[in-house]
Coordinates of C-alpha atoms and ligand atoms in Angstrom, one line a residue:
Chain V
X1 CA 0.0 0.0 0.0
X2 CA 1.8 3.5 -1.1
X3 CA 0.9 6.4 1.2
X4 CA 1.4 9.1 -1.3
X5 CA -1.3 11.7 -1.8
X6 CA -1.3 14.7 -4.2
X7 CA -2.7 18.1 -3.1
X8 CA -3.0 20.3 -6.4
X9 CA -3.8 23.8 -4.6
X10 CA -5.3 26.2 -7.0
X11 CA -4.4 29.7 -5.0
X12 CA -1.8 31.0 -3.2
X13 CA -3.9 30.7 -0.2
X14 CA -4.3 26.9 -0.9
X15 CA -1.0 26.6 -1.1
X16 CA 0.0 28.2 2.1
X17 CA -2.1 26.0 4.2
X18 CA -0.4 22.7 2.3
X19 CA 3.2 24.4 3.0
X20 CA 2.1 25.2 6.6
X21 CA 2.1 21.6 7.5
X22 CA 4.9 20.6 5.0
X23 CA 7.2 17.7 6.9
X24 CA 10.5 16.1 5.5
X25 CA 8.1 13.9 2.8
X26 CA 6.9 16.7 1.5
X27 CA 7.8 17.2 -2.5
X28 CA 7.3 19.9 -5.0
X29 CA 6.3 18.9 -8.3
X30 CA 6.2 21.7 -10.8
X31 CA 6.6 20.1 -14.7
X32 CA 8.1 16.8 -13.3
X33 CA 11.1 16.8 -15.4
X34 CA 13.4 16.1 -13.1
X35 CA 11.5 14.8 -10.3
X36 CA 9.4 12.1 -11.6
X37 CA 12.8 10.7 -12.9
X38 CA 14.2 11.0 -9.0
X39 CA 10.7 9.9 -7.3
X40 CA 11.0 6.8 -9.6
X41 CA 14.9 5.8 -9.2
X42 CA 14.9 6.8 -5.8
X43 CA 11.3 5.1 -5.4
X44 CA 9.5 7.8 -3.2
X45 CA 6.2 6.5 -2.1
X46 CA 5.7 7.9 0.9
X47 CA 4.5 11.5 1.6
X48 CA 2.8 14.3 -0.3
X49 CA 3.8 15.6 -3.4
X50 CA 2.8 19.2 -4.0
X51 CA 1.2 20.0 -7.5
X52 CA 2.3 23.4 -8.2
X53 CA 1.1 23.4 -11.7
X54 CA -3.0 24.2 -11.0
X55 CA -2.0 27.8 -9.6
X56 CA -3.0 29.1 -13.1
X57 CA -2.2 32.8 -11.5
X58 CA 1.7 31.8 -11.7
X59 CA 1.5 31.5 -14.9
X60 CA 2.8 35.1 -16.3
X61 CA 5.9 37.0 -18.2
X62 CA 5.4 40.5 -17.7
X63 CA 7.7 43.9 -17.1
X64 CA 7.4 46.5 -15.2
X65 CA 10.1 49.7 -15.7
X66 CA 12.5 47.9 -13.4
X67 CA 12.1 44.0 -13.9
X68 CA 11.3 41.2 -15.6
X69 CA 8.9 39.1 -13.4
X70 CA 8.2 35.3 -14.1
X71 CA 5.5 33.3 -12.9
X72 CA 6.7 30.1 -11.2
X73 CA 5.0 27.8 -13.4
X74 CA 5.4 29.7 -16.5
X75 CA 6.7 26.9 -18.9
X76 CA 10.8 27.1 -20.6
X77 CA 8.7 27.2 -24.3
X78 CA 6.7 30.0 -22.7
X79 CA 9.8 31.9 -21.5
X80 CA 11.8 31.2 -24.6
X81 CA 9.1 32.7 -27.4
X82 CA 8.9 35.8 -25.0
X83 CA 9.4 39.4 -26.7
X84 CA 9.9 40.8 -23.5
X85 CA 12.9 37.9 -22.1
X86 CA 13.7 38.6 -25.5
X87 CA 14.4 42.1 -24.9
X88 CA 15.4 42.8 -21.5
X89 CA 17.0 39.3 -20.6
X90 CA 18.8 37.9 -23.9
X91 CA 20.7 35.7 -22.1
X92 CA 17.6 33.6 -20.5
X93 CA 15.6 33.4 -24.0
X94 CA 18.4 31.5 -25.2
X95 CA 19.2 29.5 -22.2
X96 CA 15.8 28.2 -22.1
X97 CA 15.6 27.8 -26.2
X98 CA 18.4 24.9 -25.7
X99 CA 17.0 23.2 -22.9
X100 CA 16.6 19.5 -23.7
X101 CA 13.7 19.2 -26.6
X102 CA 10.4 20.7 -27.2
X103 CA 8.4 18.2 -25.0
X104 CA 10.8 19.2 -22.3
X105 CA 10.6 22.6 -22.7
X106 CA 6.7 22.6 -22.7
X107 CA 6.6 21.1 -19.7
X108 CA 9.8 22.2 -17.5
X109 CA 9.8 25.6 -15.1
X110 CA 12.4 27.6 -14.2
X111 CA 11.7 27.3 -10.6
X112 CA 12.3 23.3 -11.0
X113 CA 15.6 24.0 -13.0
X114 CA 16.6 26.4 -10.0
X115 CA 15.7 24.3 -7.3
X116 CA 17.1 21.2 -8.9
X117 CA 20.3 23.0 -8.4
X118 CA 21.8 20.3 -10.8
X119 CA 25.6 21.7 -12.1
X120 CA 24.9 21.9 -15.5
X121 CA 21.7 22.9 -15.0
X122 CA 21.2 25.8 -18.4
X123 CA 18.7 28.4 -16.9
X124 CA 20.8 28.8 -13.3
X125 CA 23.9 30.1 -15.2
X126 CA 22.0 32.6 -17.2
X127 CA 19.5 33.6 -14.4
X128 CA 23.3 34.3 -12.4
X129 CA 24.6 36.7 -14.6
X130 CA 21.6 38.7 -15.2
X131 CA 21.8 39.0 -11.3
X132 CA 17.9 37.2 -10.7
X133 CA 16.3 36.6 -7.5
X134 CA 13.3 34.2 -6.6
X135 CA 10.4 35.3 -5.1
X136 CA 9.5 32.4 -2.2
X137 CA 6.1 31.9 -0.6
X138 CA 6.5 30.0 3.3
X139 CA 3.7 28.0 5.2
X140 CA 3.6 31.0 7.3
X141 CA 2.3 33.3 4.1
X142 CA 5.3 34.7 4.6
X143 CA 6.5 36.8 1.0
X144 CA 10.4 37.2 0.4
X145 CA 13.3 37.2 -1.8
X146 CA 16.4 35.5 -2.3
X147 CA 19.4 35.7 -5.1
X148 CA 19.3 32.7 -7.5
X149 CA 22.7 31.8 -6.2
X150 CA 22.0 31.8 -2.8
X151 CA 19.2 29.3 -3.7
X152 CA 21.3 27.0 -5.6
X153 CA 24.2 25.2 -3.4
X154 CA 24.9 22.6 -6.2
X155 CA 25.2 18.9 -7.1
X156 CA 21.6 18.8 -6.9
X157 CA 21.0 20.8 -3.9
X158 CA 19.3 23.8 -2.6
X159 CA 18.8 26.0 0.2
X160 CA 14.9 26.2 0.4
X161 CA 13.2 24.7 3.4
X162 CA 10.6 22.3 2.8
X163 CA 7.8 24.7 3.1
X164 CA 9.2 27.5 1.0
X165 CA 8.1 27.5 -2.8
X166 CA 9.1 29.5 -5.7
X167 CA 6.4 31.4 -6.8
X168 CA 8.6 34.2 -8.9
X169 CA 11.3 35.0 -10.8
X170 CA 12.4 38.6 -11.1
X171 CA 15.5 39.8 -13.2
X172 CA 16.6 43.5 -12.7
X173 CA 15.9 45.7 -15.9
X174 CA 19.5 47.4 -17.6
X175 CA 18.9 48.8 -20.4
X176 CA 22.5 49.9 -21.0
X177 CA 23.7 45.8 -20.6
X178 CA 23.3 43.3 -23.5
X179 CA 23.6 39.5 -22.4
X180 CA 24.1 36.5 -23.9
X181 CA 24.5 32.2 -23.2
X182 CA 26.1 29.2 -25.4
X183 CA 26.5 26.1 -23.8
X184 CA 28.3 23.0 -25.0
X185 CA 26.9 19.0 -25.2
X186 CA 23.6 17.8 -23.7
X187 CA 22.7 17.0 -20.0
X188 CA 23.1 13.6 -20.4
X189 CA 26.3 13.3 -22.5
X190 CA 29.3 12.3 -20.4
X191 CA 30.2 15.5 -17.8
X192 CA 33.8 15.6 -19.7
X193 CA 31.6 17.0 -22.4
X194 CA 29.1 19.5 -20.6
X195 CA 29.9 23.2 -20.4
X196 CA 28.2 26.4 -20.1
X197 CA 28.5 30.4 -20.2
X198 CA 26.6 33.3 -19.5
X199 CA 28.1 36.6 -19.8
X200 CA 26.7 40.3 -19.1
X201 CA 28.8 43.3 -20.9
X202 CA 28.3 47.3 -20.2
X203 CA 30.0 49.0 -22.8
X204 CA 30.2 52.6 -23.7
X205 CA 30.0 54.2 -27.2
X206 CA 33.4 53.5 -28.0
X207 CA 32.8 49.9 -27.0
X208 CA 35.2 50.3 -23.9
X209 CA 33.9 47.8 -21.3
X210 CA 32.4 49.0 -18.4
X211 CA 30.9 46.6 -16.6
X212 CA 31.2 42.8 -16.9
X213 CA 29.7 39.9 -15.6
X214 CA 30.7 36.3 -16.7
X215 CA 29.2 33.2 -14.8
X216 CA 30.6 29.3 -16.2
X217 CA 28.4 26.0 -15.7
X218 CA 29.0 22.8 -15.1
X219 CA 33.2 23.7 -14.0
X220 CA 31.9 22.6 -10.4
X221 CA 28.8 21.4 -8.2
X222 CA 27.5 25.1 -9.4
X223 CA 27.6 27.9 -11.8
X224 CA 30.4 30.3 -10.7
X225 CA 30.5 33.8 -11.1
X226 CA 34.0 34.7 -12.6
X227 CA 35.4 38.0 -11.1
X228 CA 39.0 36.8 -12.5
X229 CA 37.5 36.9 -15.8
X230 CA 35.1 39.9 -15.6
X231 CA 38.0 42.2 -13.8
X232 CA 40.4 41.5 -16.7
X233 CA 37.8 42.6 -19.7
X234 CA 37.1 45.7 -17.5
X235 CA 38.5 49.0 -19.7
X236 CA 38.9 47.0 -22.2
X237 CA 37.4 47.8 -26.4
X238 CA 35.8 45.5 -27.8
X239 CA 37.3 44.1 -30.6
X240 CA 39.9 40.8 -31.9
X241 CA 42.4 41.4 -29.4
X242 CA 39.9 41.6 -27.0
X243 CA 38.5 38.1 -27.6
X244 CA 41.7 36.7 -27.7
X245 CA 42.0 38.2 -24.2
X246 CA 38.7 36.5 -23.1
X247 CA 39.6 33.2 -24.0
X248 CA 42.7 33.6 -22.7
X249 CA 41.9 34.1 -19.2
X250 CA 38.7 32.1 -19.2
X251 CA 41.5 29.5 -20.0
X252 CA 43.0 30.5 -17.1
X253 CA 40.1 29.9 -15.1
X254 CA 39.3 26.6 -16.5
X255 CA 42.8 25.4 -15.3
X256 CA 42.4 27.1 -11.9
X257 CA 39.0 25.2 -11.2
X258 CA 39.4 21.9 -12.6
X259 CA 43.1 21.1 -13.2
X260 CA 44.0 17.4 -12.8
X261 CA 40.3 16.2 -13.8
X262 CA 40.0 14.2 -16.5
X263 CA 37.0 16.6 -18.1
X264 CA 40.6 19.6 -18.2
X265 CA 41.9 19.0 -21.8
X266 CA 38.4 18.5 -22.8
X267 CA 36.8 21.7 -21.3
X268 CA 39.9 24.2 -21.6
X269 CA 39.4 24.3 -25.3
X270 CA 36.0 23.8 -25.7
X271 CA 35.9 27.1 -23.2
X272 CA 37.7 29.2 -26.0
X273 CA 35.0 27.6 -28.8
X274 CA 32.0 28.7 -26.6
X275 CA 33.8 32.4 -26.0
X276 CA 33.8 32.6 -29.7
X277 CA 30.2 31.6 -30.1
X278 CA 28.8 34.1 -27.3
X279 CA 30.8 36.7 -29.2
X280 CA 29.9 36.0 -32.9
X281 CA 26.0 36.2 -31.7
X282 CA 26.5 39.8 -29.1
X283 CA 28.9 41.3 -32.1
X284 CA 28.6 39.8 -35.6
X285 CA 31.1 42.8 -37.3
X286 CA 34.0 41.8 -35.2
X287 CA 33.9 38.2 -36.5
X288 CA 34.1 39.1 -40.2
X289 CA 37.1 41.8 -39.6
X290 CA 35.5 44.7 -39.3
X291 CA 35.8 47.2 -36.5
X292 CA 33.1 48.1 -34.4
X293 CA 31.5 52.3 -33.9
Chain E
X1 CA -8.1 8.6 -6.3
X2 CA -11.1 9.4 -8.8
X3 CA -10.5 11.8 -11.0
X4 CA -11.6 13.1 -14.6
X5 CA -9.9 12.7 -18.0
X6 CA -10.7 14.2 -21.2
X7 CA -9.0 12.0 -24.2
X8 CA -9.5 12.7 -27.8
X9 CA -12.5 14.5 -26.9
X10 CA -14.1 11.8 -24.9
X11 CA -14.4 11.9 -20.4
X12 CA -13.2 9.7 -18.3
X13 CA -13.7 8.8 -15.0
X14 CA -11.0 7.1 -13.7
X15 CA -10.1 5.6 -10.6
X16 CA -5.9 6.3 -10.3
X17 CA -3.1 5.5 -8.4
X18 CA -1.5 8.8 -7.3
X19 CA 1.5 7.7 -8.4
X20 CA 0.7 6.7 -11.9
X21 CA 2.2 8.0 -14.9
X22 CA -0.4 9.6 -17.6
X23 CA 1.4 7.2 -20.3
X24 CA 0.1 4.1 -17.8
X25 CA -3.3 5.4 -17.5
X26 CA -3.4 5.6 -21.1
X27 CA -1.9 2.4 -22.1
X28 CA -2.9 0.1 -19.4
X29 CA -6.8 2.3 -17.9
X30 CA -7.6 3.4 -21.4
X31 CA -6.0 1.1 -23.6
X32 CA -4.7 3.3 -25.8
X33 CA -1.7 1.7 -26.4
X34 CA -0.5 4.0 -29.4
X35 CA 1.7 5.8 -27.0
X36 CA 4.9 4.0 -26.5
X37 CA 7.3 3.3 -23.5
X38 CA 11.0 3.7 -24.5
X39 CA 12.7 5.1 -22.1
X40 CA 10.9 6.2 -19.5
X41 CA 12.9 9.1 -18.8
X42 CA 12.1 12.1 -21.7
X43 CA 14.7 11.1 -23.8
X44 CA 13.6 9.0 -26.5
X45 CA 9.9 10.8 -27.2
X46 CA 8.1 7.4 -28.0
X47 CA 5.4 8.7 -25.4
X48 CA 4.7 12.0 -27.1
X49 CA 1.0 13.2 -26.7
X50 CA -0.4 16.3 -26.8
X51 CA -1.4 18.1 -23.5
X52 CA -3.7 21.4 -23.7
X53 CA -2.0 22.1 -27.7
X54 CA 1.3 21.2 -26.7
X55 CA 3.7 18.0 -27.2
X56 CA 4.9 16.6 -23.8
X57 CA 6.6 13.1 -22.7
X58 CA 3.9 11.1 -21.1
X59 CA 6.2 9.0 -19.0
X60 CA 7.7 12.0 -16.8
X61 CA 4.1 13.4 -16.3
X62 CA 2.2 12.2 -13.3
X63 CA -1.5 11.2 -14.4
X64 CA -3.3 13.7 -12.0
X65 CA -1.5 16.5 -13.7
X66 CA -3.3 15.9 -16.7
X67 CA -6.7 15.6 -15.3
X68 CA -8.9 18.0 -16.3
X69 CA -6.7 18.9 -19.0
X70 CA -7.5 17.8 -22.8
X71 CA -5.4 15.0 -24.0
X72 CA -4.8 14.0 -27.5
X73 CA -3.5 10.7 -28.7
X74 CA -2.5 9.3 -31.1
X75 CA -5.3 7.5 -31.4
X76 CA -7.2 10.4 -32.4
X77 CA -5.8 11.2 -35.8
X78 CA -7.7 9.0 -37.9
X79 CA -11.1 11.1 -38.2
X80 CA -14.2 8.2 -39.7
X81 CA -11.8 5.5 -41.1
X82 CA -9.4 8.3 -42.3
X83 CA -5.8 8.4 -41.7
X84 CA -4.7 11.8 -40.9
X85 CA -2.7 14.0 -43.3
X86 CA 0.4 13.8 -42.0
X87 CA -0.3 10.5 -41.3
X88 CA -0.4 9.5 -45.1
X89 CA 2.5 11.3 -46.1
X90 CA 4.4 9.0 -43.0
X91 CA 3.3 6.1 -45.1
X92 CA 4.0 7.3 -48.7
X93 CA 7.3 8.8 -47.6
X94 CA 9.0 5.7 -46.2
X95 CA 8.8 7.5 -42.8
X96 CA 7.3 4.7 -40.9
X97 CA 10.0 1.7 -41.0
X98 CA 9.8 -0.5 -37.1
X99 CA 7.3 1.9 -36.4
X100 CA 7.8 2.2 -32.9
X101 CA 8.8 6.0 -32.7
X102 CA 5.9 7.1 -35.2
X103 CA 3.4 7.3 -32.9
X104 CA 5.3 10.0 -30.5
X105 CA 7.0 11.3 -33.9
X106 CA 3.5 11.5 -35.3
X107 CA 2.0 13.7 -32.3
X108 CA 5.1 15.7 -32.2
X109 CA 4.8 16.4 -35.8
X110 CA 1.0 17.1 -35.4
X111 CA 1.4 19.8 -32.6
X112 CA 3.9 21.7 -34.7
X113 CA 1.0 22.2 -37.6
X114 CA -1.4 22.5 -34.9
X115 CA 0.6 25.7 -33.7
X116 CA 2.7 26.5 -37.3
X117 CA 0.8 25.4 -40.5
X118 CA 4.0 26.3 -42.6
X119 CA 6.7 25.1 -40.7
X120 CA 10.6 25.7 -41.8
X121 CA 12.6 23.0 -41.8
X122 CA 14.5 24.1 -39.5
X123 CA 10.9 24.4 -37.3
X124 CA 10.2 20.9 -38.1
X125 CA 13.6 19.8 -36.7
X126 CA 13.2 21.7 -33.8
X127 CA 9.7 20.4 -33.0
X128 CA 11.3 16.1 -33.3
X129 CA 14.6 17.1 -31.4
X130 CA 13.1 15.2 -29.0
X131 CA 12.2 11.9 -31.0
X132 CA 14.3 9.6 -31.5
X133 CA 14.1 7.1 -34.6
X134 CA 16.5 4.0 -34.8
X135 CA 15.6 3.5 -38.3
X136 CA 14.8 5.9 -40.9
X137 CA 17.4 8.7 -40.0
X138 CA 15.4 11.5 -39.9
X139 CA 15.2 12.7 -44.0
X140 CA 11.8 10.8 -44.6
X141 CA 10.5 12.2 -41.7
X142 CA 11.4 15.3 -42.9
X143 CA 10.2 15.2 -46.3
X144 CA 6.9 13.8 -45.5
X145 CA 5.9 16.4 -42.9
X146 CA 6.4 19.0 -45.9
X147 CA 4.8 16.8 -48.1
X148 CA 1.7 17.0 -45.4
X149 CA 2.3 21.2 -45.1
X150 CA 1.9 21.6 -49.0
X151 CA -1.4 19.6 -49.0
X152 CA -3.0 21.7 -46.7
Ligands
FAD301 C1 15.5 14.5 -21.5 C2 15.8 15.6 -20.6 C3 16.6 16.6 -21.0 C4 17.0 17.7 -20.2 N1 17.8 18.7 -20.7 C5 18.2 19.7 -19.9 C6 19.1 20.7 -20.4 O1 19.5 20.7 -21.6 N2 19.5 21.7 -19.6 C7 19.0 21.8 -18.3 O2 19.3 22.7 -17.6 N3 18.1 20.8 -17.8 C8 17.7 19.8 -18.6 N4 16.9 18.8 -18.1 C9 16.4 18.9 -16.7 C10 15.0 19.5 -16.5 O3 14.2 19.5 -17.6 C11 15.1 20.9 -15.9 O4 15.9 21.0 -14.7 C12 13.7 21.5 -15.6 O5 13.8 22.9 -15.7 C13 13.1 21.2 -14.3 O6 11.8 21.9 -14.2 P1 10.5 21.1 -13.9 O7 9.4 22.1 -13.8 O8 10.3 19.9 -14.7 O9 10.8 20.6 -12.4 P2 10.3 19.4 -11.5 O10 10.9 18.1 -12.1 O11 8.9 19.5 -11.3 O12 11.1 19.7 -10.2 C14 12.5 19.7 -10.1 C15 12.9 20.0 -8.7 O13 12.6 21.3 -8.3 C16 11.6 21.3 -7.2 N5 10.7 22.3 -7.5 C17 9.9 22.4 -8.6 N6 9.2 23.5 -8.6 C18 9.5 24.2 -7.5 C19 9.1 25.4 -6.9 N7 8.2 26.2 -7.6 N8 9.6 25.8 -5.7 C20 10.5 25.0 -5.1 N9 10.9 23.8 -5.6 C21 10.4 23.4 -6.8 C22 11.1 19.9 -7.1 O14 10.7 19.5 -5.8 C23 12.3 19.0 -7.7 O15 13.2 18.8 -6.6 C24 16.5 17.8 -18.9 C25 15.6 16.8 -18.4 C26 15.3 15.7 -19.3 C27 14.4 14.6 -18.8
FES302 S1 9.4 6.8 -23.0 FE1 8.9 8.8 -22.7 S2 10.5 9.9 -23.6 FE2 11.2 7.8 -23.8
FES303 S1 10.9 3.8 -37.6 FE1 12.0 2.5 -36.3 S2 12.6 3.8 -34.7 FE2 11.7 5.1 -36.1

């Protein structure tokens, strides 16, 4: 006889009274992606599992002057065919877009990507360097934010207690920064071949560098935000030499974080490819020769 | 648990097992056995159906997820003793060799036009990304899905 039971709570209000008597066999299930995979392997059958995806009032994109705010169960498809991710946070619309497949994407959440907190895990590295925070609901109806990395600890772990829920996701509006992601092999192909960037560039009309922001996946049990590799691109134009210079020292950084691993040779070069990539996309002119105004 | 389905148009009212998978209700409670277990783990795409206009793996989705929700099959294609469009241009194409990814392929296929009635190629391989096929390496597939686009 399994003991499991599903509550599917229609309104915040629902949910809060689940969440208010949430124990250690208590489980979120958002699209089920990842965790009807785990409830399976692991064989789960005990508890409640939480069925976030009838609170049809999470389901949102929308902008307000300062931020882009994302309903907890808005879908990856959802998030990647959006004008306004599209706009304001490149980097996610394309993190999302090369997620898995389409029946993956119509189904998976950011919220479950974040608080599967796996290290490859595509939307995490993206939401980092666009500098994102959750919004999280408590059983005490308590409201309250928290940075995406302080969520995620890595190697498929997180920081939320087991009545807190992600109900948001807000990323801070700049309309001066331009971002971008690339990421190499799938999630399931060997971890020697799994590798991901997300970068965030202020530059001014001369294409001098002003502010940078350049956050690796799957180098370690979590994205890491590079201040090696941002300080070094600081004052810098934007141009050849300057890519040369960022593949350079994401080299660098590659060697300092994994040296000895078998995945090094591997991942030091592929580093330099995926550099190349992120530029070609944020500055087409450069790549053919030309110089950029 | 009791709870209601709505399959190719029809209701259901099923008795499930909270922790059944909506590809086991539909195969084993329904049997609708169109929908196919590869994996079991939303890599292979032999369980594609559509759920609420869009394609989704029916082996990671838990059964009372889908309740309420409209479910399409592939058992609902063939309209009075009709094979769908795209389901003849499968056949006259070559597209269908062991068969067993058509059925996902076929829904995944389906839920593109359903959105996109002119789909790019590059739309169409995009939309099967998540199908795999042993046999036929992809090109029929290809071809007949713009064979079924240009009928329309
Ligand atoms: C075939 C396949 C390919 C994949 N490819 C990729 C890929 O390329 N890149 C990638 O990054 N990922 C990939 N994934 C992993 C997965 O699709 C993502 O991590 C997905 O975003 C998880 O979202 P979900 O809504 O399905 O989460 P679920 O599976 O529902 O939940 C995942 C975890 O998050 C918790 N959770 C869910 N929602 C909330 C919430 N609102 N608040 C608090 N906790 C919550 C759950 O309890 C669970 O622990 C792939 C998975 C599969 C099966
Ligand atoms: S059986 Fe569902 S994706 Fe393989
Ligand atoms: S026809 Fe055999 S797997 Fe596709």
């Amino acid at each position: 006889m399994n003991e499991i039971v599903i509550k599917s709570p229609t309104t915040l209000k629902e949910l809060v009274q689940i969440l208010a008597v949430a124990d250690n066999n208590t489980y979120m299930l958002s699209g089920g992606t990842d965790f009807i995979i785990k409830m399976r392997r692991e064989k789960i059958n005990n508890g409640t599992i939480i069925n976030l995806k009838d609170l049809k009032e999470l389901n949102y994109i929308t902008n307000t002057e300062d931020y882009v705010k994302i309903g907890g169960i808005t879908t990856l498809t959802e998030i990647s065919c959006s004008s306004i991710v599209d706009k304001y946070a490149t980097a996610l619309k394309e993190a999302t877009g090369k997620v898995g497949s389409t029946q993956i994407r119509n189904a998976a959440t950011l919220a479950g990507n974040i608080a599967n907190s796996a290290p490859c895990a595509d939307t995490v590295t993206a939401l980092m360097a666009l500098s994102a925070k959750v919004k999280i609901i408590n059983g005490s109806g308590e409201i309250y934010e928290k940075k995406v990395d302080d969520i995620v600890l890595g190697s498929e772990k997180n920081s939320l207690k087991r009545d807190e829920v992600i109900i948001e996701v807000n990323i801070p509006i700049d309309l001066e920064a331009r971002s971008s992601f690339g990421k190499i092999g799938s999630r399931t192909a060997v971890t020697i071949s799994k590798l991901n960037m997300a970068v965030t560039f202020k530059y001014n009309h001369e294409m001098v560098i002003n502010e940078a922001m350049v956050v690796i996946g799957a180098i370690g049990p979590k994205a890491f935000n590079s201040s090696t590799v941002a300080n070094s691109l600081l004052n810098k134009k934007i141009n050849t030499q300057f890519i040369y210079l960022f593949e350079e020292t994401l080299q660098k950084q590659v060697d300092e974080a994994i040296l000895g691993r078998a995945s090094h040779p591997y991942k030091r070069e592929a580093i330099r490819g995926l550099a190349d990539d992120i530029m070609k996309r944020m500055f087409p002119q450069i790549m053919t020769g030309g110089e950029l105004s | 648990m009791e709870m209601e389905f709505n399959v190719n148009g029809i209701k259901h009212i099923l008795e499930v097992d909270p922790m059944e998978r909506l590809l086991d209700v539909l195969r084993n409670k329904l049997k609708l056995t169109g929908a196919k277990e590869g994996c079991g783990e939303g890599e292979c795409g032999a369980c594609t159906i559509i759920l609420d206009g869009v394609a989704i793996n029916s082996c990671i989705v838990l059964a009372a997820q889908a309740a309420g929700r409209e479910i399409l099959t592939i058992e609902s294609l063939e309209k009075d003793g009709e094979l769908d469009r795209l389901q003849k241009a499968f056949i006259n194409n070559g597209a269908v060799q062991c068969g067993y990814c058509t059925p996902g392929m076929l829904m995944s296929c389906k839920a593109l036009l359903m959105k996109n009635p002119a789909p790019t190629e590059e739309e169409i391989k995009t939309a099967i990304e998540g199908n795999l096929c042993r046999c036929t390496g992809y090109t029929k597939i290809i071809k007949a899905v713009k064979e079924a686009v240009k009928d329309i």
